[in-house]
N, CA, C and O atoms as a Tinker XYZ file with bonds, in Angstrom:
   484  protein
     1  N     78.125000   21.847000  -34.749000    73     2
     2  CA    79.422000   22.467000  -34.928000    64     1     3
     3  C     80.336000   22.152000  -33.758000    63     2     4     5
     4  O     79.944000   21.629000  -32.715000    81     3
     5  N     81.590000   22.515000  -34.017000    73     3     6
     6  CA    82.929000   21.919000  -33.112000    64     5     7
     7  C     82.254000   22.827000  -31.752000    63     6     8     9
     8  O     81.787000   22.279000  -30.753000    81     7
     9  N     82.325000   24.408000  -31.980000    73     7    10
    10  CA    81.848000   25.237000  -30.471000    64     9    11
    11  C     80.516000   24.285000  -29.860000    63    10    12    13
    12  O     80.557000   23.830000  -28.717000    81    11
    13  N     79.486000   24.082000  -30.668000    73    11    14
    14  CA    78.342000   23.339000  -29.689000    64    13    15
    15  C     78.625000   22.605000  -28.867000    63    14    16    17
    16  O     78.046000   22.560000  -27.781000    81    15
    17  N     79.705000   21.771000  -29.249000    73    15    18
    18  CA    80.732000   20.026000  -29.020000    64    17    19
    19  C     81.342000   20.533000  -27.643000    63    18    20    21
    20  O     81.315000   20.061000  -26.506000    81    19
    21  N     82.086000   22.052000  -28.371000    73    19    22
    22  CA    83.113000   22.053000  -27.178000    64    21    23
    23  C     81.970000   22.476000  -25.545000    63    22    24    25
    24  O     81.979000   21.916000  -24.448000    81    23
    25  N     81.078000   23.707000  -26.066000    73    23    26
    26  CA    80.003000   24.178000  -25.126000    64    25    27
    27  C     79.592000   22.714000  -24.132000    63    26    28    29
    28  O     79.627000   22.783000  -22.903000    81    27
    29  N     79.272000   21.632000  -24.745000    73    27    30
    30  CA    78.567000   20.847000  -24.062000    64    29    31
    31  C     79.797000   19.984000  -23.179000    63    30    32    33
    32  O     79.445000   19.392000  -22.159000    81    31
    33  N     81.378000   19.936000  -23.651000    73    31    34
    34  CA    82.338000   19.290000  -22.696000    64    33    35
    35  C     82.870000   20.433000  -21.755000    63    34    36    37
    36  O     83.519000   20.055000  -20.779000    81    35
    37  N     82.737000   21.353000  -21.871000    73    35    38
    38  CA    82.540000   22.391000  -21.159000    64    37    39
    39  C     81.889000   22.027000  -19.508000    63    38    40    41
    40  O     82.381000   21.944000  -18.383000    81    39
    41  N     80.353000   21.856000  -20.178000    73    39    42
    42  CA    80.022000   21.576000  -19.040000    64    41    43
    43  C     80.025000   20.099000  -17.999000    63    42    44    45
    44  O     79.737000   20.010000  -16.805000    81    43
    45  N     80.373000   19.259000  -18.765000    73    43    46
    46  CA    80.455000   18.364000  -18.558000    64    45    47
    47  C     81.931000   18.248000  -17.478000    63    46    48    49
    48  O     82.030000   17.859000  -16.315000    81    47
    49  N     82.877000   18.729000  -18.374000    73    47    50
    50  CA    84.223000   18.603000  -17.448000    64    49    51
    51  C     83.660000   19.413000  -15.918000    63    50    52    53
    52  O     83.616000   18.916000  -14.793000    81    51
    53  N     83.360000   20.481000  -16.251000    73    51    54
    54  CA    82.970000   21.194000  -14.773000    64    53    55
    55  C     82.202000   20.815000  -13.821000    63    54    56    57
    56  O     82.621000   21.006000  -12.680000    81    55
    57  N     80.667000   20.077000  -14.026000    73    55    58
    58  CA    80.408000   19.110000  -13.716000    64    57    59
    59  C     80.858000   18.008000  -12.645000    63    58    60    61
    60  O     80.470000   17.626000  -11.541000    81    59
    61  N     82.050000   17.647000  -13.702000    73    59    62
    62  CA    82.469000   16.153000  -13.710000    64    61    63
    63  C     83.601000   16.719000  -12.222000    63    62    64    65
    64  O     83.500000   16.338000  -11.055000    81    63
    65  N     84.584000   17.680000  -12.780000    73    63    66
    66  CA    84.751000   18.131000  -11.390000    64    65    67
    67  C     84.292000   18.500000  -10.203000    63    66    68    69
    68  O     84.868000   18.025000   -9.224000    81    67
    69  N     83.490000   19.153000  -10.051000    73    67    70
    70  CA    82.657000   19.159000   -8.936000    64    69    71
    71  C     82.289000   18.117000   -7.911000    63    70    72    73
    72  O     82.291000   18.167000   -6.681000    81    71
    73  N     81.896000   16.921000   -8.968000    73    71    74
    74  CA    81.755000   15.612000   -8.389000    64    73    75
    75  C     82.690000   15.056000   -8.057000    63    74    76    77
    76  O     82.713000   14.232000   -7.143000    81    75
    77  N     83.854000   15.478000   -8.889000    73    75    78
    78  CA    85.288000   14.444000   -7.884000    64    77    79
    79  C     85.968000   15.629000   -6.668000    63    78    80    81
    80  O     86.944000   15.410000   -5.949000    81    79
    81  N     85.453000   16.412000   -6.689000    73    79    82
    82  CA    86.087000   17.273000   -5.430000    64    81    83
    83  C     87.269000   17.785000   -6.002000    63    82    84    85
    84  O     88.198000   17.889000   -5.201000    81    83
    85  N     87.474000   18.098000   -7.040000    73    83    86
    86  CA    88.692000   19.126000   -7.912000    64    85    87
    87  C     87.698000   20.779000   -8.278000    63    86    88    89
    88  O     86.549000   21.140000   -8.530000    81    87
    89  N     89.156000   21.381000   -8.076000    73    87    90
    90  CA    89.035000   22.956000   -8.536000    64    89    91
    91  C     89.986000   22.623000   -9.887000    63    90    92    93
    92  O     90.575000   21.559000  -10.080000    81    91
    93  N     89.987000   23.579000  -10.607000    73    91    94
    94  CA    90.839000   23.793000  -11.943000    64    93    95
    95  C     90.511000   25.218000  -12.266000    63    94    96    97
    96  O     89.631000   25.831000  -11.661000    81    95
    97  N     91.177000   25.700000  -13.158000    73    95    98
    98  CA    91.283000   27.123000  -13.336000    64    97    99
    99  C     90.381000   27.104000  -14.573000    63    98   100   101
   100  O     90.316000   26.119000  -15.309000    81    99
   101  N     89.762000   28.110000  -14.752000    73    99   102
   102  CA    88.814000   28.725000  -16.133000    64   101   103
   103  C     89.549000   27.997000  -17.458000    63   102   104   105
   104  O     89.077000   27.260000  -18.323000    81   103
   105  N     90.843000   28.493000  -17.258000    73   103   106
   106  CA    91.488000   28.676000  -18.507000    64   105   107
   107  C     91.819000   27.086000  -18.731000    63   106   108   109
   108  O     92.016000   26.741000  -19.896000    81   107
   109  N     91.897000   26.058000  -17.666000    73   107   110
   110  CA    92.337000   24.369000  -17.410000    64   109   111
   111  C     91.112000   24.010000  -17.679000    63   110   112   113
   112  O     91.187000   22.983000  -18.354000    81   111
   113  N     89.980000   24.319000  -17.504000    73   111   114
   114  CA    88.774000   23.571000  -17.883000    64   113   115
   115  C     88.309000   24.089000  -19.303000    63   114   116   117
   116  O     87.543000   23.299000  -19.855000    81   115
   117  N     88.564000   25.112000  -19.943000    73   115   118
   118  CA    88.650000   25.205000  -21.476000    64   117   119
   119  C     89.713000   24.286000  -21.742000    63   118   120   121
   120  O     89.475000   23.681000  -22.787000    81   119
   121  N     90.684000   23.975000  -21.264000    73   119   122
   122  CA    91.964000   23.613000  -22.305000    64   121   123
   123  C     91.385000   22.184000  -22.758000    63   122   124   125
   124  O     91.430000   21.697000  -23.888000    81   123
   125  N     90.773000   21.580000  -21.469000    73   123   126
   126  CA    90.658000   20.167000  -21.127000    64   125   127
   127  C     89.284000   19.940000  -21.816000    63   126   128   129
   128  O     89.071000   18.774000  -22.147000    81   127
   129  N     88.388000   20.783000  -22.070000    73   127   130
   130  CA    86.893000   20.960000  -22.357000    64   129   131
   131  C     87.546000   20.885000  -24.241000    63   130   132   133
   132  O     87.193000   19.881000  -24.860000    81   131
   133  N     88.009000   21.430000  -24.640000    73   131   134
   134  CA    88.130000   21.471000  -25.954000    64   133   135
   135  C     89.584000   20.286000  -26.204000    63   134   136   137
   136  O     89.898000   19.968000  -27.351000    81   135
   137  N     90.146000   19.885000  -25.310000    73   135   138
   138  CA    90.757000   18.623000  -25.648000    64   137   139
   139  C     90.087000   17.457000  -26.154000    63   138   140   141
   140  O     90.337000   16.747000  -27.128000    81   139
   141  N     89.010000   17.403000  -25.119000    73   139   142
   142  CA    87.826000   16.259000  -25.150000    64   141   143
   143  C     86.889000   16.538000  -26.331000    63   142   144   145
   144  O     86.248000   15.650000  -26.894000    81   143
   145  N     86.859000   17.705000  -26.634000    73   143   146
   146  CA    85.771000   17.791000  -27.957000    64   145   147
   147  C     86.445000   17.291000  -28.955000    63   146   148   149
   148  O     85.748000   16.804000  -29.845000    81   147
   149  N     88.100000   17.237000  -29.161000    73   147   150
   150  CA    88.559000   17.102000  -30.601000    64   149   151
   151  C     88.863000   15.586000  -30.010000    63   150   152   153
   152  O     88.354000   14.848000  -30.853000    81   151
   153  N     89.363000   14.875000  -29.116000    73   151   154
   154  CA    89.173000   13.614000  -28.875000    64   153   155
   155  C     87.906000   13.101000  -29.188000    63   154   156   157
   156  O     87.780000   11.925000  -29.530000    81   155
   157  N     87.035000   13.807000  -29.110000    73   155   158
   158  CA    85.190000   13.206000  -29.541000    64   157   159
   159  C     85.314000   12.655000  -30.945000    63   158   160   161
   160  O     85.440000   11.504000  -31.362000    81   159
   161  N     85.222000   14.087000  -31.677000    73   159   162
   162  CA    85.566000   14.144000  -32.783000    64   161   163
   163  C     86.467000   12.996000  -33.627000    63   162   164   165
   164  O     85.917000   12.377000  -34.539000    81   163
   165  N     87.849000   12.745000  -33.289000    73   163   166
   166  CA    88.598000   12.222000  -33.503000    64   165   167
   167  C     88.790000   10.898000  -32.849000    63   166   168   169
   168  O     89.629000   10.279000  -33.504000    81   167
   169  N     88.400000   10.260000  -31.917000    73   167   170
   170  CA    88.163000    9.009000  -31.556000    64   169   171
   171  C     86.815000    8.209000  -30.993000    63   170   172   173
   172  O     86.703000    7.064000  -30.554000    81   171
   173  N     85.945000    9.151000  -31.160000    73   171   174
   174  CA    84.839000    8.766000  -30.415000    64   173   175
   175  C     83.571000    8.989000  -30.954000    63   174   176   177
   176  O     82.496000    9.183000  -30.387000    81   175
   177  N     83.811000    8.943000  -31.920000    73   175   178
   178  CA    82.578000    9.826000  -33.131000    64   177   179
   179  C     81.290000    8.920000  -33.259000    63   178   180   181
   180  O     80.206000    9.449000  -33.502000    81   179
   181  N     81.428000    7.353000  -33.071000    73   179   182
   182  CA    80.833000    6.941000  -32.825000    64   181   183
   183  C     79.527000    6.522000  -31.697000    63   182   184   185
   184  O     78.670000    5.640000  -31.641000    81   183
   185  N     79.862000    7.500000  -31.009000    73   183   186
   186  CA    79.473000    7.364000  -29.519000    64   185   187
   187  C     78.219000    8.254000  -29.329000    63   186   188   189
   188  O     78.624000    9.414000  -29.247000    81   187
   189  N     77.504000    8.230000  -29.274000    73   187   190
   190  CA    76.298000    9.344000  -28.781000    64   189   191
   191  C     76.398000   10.395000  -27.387000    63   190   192   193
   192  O     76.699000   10.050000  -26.244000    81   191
   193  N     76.061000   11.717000  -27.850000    73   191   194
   194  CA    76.732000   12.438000  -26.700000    64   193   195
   195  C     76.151000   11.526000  -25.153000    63   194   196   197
   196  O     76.999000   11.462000  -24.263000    81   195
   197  N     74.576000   10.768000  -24.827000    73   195   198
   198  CA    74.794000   10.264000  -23.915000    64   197   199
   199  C     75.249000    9.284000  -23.366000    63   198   200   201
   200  O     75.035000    9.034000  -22.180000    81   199
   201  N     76.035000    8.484000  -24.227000    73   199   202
   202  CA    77.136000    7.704000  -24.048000    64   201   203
   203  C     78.392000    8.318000  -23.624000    63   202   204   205
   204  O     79.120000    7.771000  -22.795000    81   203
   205  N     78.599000    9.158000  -24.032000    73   203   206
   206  CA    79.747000   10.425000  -23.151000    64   205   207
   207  C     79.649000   10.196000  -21.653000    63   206   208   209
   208  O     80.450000    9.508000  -21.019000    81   207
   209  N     78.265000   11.032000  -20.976000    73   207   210
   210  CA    77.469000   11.403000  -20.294000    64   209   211
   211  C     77.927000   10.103000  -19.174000    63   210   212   213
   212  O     78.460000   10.184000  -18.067000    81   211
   213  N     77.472000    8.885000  -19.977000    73   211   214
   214  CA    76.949000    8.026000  -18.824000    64   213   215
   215  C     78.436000    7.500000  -18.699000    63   214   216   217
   216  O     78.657000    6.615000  -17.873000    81   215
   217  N     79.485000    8.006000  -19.489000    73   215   218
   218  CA    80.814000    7.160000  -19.719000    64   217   219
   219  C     81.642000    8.182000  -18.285000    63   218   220   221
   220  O     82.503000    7.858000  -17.467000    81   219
   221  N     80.977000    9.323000  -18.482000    73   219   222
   222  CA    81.810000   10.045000  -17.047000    64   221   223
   223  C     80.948000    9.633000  -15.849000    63   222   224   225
   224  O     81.473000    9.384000  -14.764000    81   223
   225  N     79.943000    9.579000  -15.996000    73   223   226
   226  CA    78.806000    9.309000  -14.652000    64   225   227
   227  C     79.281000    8.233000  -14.251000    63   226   228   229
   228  O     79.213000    8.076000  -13.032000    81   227
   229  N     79.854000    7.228000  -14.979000    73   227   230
   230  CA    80.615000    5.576000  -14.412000    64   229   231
   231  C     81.516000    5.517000  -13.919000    63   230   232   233
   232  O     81.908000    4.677000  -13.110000    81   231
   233  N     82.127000    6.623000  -14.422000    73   231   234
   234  CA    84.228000    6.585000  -14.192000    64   233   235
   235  C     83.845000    6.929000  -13.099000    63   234   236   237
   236  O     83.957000    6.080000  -12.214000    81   235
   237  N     83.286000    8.202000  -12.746000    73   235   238
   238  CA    83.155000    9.413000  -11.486000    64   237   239
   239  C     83.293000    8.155000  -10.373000    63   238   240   241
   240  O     84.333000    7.822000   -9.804000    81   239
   241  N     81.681000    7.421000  -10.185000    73   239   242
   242  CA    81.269000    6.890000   -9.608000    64   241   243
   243  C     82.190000    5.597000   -9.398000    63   242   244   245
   244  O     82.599000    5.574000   -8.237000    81   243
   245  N     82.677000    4.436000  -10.216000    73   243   246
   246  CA    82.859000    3.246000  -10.021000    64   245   247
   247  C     84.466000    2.979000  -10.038000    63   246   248   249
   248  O     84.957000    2.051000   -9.396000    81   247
   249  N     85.284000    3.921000  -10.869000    73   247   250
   250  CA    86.701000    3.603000  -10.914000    64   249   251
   251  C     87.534000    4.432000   -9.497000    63   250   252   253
   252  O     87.045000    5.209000   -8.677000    81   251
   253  N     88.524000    4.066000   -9.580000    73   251   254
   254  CA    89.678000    4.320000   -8.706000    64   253   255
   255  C     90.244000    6.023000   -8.533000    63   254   256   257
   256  O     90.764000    6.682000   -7.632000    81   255
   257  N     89.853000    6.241000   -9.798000    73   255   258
   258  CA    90.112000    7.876000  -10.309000    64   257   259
   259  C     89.759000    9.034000   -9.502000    63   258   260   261
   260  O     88.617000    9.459000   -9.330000    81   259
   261  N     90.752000    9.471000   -9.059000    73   259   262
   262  CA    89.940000   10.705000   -8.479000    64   261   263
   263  C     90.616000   11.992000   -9.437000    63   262   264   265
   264  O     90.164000   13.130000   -9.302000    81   263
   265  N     91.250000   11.830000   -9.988000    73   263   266
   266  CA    91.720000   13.128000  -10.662000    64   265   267
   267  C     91.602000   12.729000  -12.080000    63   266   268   269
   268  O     92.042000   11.792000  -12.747000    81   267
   269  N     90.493000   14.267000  -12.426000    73   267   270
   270  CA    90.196000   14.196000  -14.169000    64   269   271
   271  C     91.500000   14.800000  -14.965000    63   270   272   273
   272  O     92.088000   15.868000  -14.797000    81   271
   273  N     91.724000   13.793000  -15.839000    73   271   274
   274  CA    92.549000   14.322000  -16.686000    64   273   275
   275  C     92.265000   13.208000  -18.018000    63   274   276   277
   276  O     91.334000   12.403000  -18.035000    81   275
   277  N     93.424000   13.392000  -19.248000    73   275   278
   278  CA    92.860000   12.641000  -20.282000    64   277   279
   279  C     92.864000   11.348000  -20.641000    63   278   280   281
   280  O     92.306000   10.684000  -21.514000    81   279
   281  N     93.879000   11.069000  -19.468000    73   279   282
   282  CA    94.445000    9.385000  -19.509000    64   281   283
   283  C     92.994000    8.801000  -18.527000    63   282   284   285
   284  O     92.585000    7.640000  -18.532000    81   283
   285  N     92.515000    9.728000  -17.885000    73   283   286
   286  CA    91.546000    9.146000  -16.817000    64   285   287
   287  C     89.973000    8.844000  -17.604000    63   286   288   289
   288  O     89.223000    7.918000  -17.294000    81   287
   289  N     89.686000    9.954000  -18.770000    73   287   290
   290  CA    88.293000    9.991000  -19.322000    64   289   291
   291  C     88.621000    9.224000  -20.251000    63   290   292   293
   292  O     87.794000    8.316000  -20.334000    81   291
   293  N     89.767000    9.102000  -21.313000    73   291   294
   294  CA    89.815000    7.822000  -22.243000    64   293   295
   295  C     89.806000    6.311000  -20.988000    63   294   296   297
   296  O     89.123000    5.369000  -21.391000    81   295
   297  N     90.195000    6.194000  -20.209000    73   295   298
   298  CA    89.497000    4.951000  -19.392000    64   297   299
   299  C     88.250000    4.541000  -19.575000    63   298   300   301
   300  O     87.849000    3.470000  -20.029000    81   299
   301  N     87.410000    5.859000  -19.026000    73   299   302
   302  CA    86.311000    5.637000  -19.094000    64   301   303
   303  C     85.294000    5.654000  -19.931000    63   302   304   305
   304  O     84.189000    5.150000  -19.727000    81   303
   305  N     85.735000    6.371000  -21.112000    73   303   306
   306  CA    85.646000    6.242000  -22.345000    64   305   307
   307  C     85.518000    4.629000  -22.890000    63   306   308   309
   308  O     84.419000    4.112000  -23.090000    81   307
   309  N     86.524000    4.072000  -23.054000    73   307   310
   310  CA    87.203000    2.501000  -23.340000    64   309   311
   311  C     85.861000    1.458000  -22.712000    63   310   312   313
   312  O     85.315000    0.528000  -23.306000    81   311
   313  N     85.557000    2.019000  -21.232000    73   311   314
   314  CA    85.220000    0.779000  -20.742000    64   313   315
   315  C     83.827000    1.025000  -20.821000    63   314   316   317
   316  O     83.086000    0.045000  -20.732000    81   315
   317  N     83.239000    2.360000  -20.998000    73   315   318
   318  CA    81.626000    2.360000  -21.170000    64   317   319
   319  C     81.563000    1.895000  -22.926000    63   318   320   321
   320  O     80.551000    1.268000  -23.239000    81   319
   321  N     82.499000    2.150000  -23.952000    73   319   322
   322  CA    82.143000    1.573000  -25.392000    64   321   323
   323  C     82.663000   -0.120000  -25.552000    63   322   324   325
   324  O     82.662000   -0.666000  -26.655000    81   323
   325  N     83.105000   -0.847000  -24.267000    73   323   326
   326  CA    83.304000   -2.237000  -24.430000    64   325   327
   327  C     82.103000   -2.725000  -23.982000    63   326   328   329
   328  O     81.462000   -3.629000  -24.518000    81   327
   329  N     81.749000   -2.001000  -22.811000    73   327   330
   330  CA    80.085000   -2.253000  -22.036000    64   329   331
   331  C     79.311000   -2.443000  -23.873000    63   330   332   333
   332  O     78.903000   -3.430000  -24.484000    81   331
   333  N     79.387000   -1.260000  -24.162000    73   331   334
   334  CA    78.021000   -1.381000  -25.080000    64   333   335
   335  C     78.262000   -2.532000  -26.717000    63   334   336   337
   336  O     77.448000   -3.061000  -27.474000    81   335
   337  N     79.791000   -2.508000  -26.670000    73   335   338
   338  CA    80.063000   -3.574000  -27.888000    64   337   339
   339  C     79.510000   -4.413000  -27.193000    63   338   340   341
   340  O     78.305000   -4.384000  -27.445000    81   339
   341  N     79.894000   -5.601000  -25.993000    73   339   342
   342  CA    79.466000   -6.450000  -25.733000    64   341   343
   343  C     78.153000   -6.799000  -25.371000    63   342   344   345
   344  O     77.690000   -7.925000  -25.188000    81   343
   345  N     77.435000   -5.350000  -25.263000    73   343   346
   346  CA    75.685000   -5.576000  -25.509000    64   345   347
   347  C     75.041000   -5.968000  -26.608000    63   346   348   349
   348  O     74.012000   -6.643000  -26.646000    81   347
   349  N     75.919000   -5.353000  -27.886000    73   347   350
   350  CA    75.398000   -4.943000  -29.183000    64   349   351
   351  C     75.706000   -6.931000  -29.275000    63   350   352   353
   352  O     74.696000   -7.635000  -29.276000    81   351
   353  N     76.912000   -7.525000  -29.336000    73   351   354
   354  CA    77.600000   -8.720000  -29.371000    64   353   355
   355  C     76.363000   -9.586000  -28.633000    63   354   356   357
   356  O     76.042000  -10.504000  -29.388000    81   355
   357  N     75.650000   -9.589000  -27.529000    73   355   358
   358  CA    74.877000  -10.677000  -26.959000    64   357   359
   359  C     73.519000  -10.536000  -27.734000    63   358   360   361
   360  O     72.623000  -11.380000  -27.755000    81   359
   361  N     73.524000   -9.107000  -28.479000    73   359   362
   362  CA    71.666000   -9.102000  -28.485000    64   361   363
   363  C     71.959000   -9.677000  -30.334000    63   362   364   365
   364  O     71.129000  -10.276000  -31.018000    81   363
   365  N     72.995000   -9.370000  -30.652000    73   363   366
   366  CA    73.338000  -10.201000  -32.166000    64   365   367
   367  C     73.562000  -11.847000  -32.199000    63   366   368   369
   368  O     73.301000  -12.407000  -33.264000    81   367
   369  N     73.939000  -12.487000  -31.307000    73   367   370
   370  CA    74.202000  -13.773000  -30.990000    64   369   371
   371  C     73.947000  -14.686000  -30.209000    63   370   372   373
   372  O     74.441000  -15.811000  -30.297000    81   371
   373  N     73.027000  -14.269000  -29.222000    73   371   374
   374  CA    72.169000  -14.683000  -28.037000    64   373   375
   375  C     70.629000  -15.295000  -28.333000    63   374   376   377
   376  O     69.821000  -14.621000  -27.694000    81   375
   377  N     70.276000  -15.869000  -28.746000    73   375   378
   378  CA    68.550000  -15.789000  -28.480000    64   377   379
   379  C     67.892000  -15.058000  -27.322000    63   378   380   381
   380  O     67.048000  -14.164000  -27.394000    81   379
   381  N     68.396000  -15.566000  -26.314000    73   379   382
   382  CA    67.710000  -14.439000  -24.983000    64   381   383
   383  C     69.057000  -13.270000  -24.696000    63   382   384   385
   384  O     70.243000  -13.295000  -25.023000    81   383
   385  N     68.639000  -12.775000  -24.315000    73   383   386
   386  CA    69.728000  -11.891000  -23.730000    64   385   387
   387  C     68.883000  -10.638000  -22.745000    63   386   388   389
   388  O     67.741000  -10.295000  -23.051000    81   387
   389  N     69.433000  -10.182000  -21.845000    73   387   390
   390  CA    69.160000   -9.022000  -21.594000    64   389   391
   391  C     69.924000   -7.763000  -21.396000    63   390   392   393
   392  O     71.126000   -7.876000  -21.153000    81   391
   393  N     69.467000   -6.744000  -21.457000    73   391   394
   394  CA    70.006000   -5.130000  -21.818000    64   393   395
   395  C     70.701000   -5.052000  -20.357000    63   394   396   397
   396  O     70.027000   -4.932000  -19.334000    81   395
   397  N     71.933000   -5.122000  -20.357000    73   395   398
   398  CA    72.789000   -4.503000  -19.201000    64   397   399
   399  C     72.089000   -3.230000  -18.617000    63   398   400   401
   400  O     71.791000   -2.313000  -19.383000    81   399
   401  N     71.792000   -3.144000  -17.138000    73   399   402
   402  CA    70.790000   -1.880000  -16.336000    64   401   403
   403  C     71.564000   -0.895000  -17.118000    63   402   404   405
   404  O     70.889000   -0.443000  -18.043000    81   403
   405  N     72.752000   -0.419000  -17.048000    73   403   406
   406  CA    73.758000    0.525000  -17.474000    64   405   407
   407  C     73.875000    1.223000  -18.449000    63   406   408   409
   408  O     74.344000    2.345000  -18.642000    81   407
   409  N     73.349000    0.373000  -19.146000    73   407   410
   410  CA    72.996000    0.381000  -21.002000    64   409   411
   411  C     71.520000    1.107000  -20.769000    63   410   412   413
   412  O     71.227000    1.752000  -21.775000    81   411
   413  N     70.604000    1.179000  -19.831000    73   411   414
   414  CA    69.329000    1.624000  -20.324000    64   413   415
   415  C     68.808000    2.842000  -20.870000    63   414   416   417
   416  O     67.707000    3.009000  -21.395000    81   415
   417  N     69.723000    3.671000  -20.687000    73   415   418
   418  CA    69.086000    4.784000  -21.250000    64   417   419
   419  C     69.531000    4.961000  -23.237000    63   418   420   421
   420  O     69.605000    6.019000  -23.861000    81   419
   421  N     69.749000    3.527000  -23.784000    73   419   422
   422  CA    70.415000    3.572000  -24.816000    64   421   423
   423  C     68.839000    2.936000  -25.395000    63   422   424   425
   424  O     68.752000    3.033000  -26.619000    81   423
   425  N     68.042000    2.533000  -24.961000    73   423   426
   426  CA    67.078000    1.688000  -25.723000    64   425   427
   427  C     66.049000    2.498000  -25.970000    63   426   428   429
   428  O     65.030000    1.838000  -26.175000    81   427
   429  N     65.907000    3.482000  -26.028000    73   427   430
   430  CA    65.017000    4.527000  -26.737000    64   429   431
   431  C     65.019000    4.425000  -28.197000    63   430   432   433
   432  O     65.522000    5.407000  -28.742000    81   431
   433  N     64.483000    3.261000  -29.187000    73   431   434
   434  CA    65.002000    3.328000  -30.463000    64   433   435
   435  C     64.074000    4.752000  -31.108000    63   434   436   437
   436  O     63.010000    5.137000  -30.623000    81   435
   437  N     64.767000    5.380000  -32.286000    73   435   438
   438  CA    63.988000    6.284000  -33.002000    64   437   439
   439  C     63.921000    7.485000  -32.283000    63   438   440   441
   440  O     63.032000    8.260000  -32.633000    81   439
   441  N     64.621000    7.807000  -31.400000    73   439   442
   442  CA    64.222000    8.834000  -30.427000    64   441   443
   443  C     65.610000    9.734000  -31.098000    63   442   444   445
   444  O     66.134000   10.561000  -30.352000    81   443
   445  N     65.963000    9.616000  -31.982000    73   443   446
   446  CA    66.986000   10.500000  -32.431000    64   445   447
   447  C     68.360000   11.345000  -31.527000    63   446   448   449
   448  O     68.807000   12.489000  -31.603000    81   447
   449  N     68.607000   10.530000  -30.952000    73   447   450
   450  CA    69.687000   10.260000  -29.696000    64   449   451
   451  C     70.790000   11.024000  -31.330000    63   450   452   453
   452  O     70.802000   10.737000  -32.527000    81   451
   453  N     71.610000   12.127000  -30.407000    73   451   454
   454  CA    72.984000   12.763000  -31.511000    64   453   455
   455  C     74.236000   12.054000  -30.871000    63   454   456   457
   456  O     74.720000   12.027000  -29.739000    81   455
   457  N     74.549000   11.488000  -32.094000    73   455   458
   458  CA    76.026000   11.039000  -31.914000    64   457   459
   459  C     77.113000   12.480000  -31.957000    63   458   460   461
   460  O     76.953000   13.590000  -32.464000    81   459
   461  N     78.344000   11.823000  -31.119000    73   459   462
   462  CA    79.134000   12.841000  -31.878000    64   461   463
   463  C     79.168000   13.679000  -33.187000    63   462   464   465
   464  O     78.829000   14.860000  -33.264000    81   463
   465  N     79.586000   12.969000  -34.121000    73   463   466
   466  CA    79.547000   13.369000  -35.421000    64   465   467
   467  C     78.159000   14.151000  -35.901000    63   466   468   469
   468  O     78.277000   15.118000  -36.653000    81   467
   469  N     76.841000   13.723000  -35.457000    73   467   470
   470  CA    75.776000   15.154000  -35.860000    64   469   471
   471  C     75.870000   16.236000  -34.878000    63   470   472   473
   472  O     74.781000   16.715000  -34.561000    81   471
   473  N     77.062000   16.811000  -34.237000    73   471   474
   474  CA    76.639000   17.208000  -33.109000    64   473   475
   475  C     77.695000   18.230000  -33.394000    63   474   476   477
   476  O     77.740000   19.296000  -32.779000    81   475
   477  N     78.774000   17.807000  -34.583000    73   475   478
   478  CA    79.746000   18.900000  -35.212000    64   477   479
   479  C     79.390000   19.513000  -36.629000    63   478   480   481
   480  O     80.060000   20.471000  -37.015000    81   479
   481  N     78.279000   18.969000  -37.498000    73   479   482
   482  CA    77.772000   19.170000  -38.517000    64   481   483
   483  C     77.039000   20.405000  -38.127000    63   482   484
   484  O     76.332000   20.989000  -38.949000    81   483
């Protein structure tokens, strides 16, 4: 359901702040926590919640960003689902290829990993 969705960006935004050295108010980290759930929902449905996960753990860590907001997590959004097209793209057209380190926690096949979309059902 949408509350589970929002519960889990919830924590994630708070989290995610912590790690960039931002405060925000209760009521700014709901606004922003349930922004990101209906952005899930609505642009990102494809994505498995730990593709979320590892899509803020990258931004946090590797981009320029120090302040979360929505122009900043669709970045990072963008560039962890080009990471994984262009994985999906080498292991379809490559004979050898190997799994980007970044990508690893994606190769668990059968392990019933929830995408967005089972995660609002």
């Amino acid at each position: 359901m949408m509350k589970e969705l929002t519960k889990k960006c919830i924590g994630l935004i708070s989290s995610s702040l912590v790690q960039l050295g931002q405060t925000k108010t209760d009521k700014d980290i709901l606004i922003l926590a349930s922004t990101l759930a209906d952005d899930l929902v609505r642009d990102w449905k494809m994505l498995s919640w730990l593709d979320v996960e590892e899509s803020f753990r990258s931004g946090i860590r590797e981009s320029d960003e120090f302040s979360l907001n929505v122009k900043t997590y669709y970045k990072w959004l963008r560039a962890h689902k080009k990471l994984i097209d262009e994985d999906v793209y080498k292991q379809n057209n490559l004979q050898c290829y190997t799994t980007d380190r970044r990508l690893k926690y994606r190769s668990r096949k059968g392990t019933g990993l929830l995408t967005i979309n089972k995660l609002i059902k």
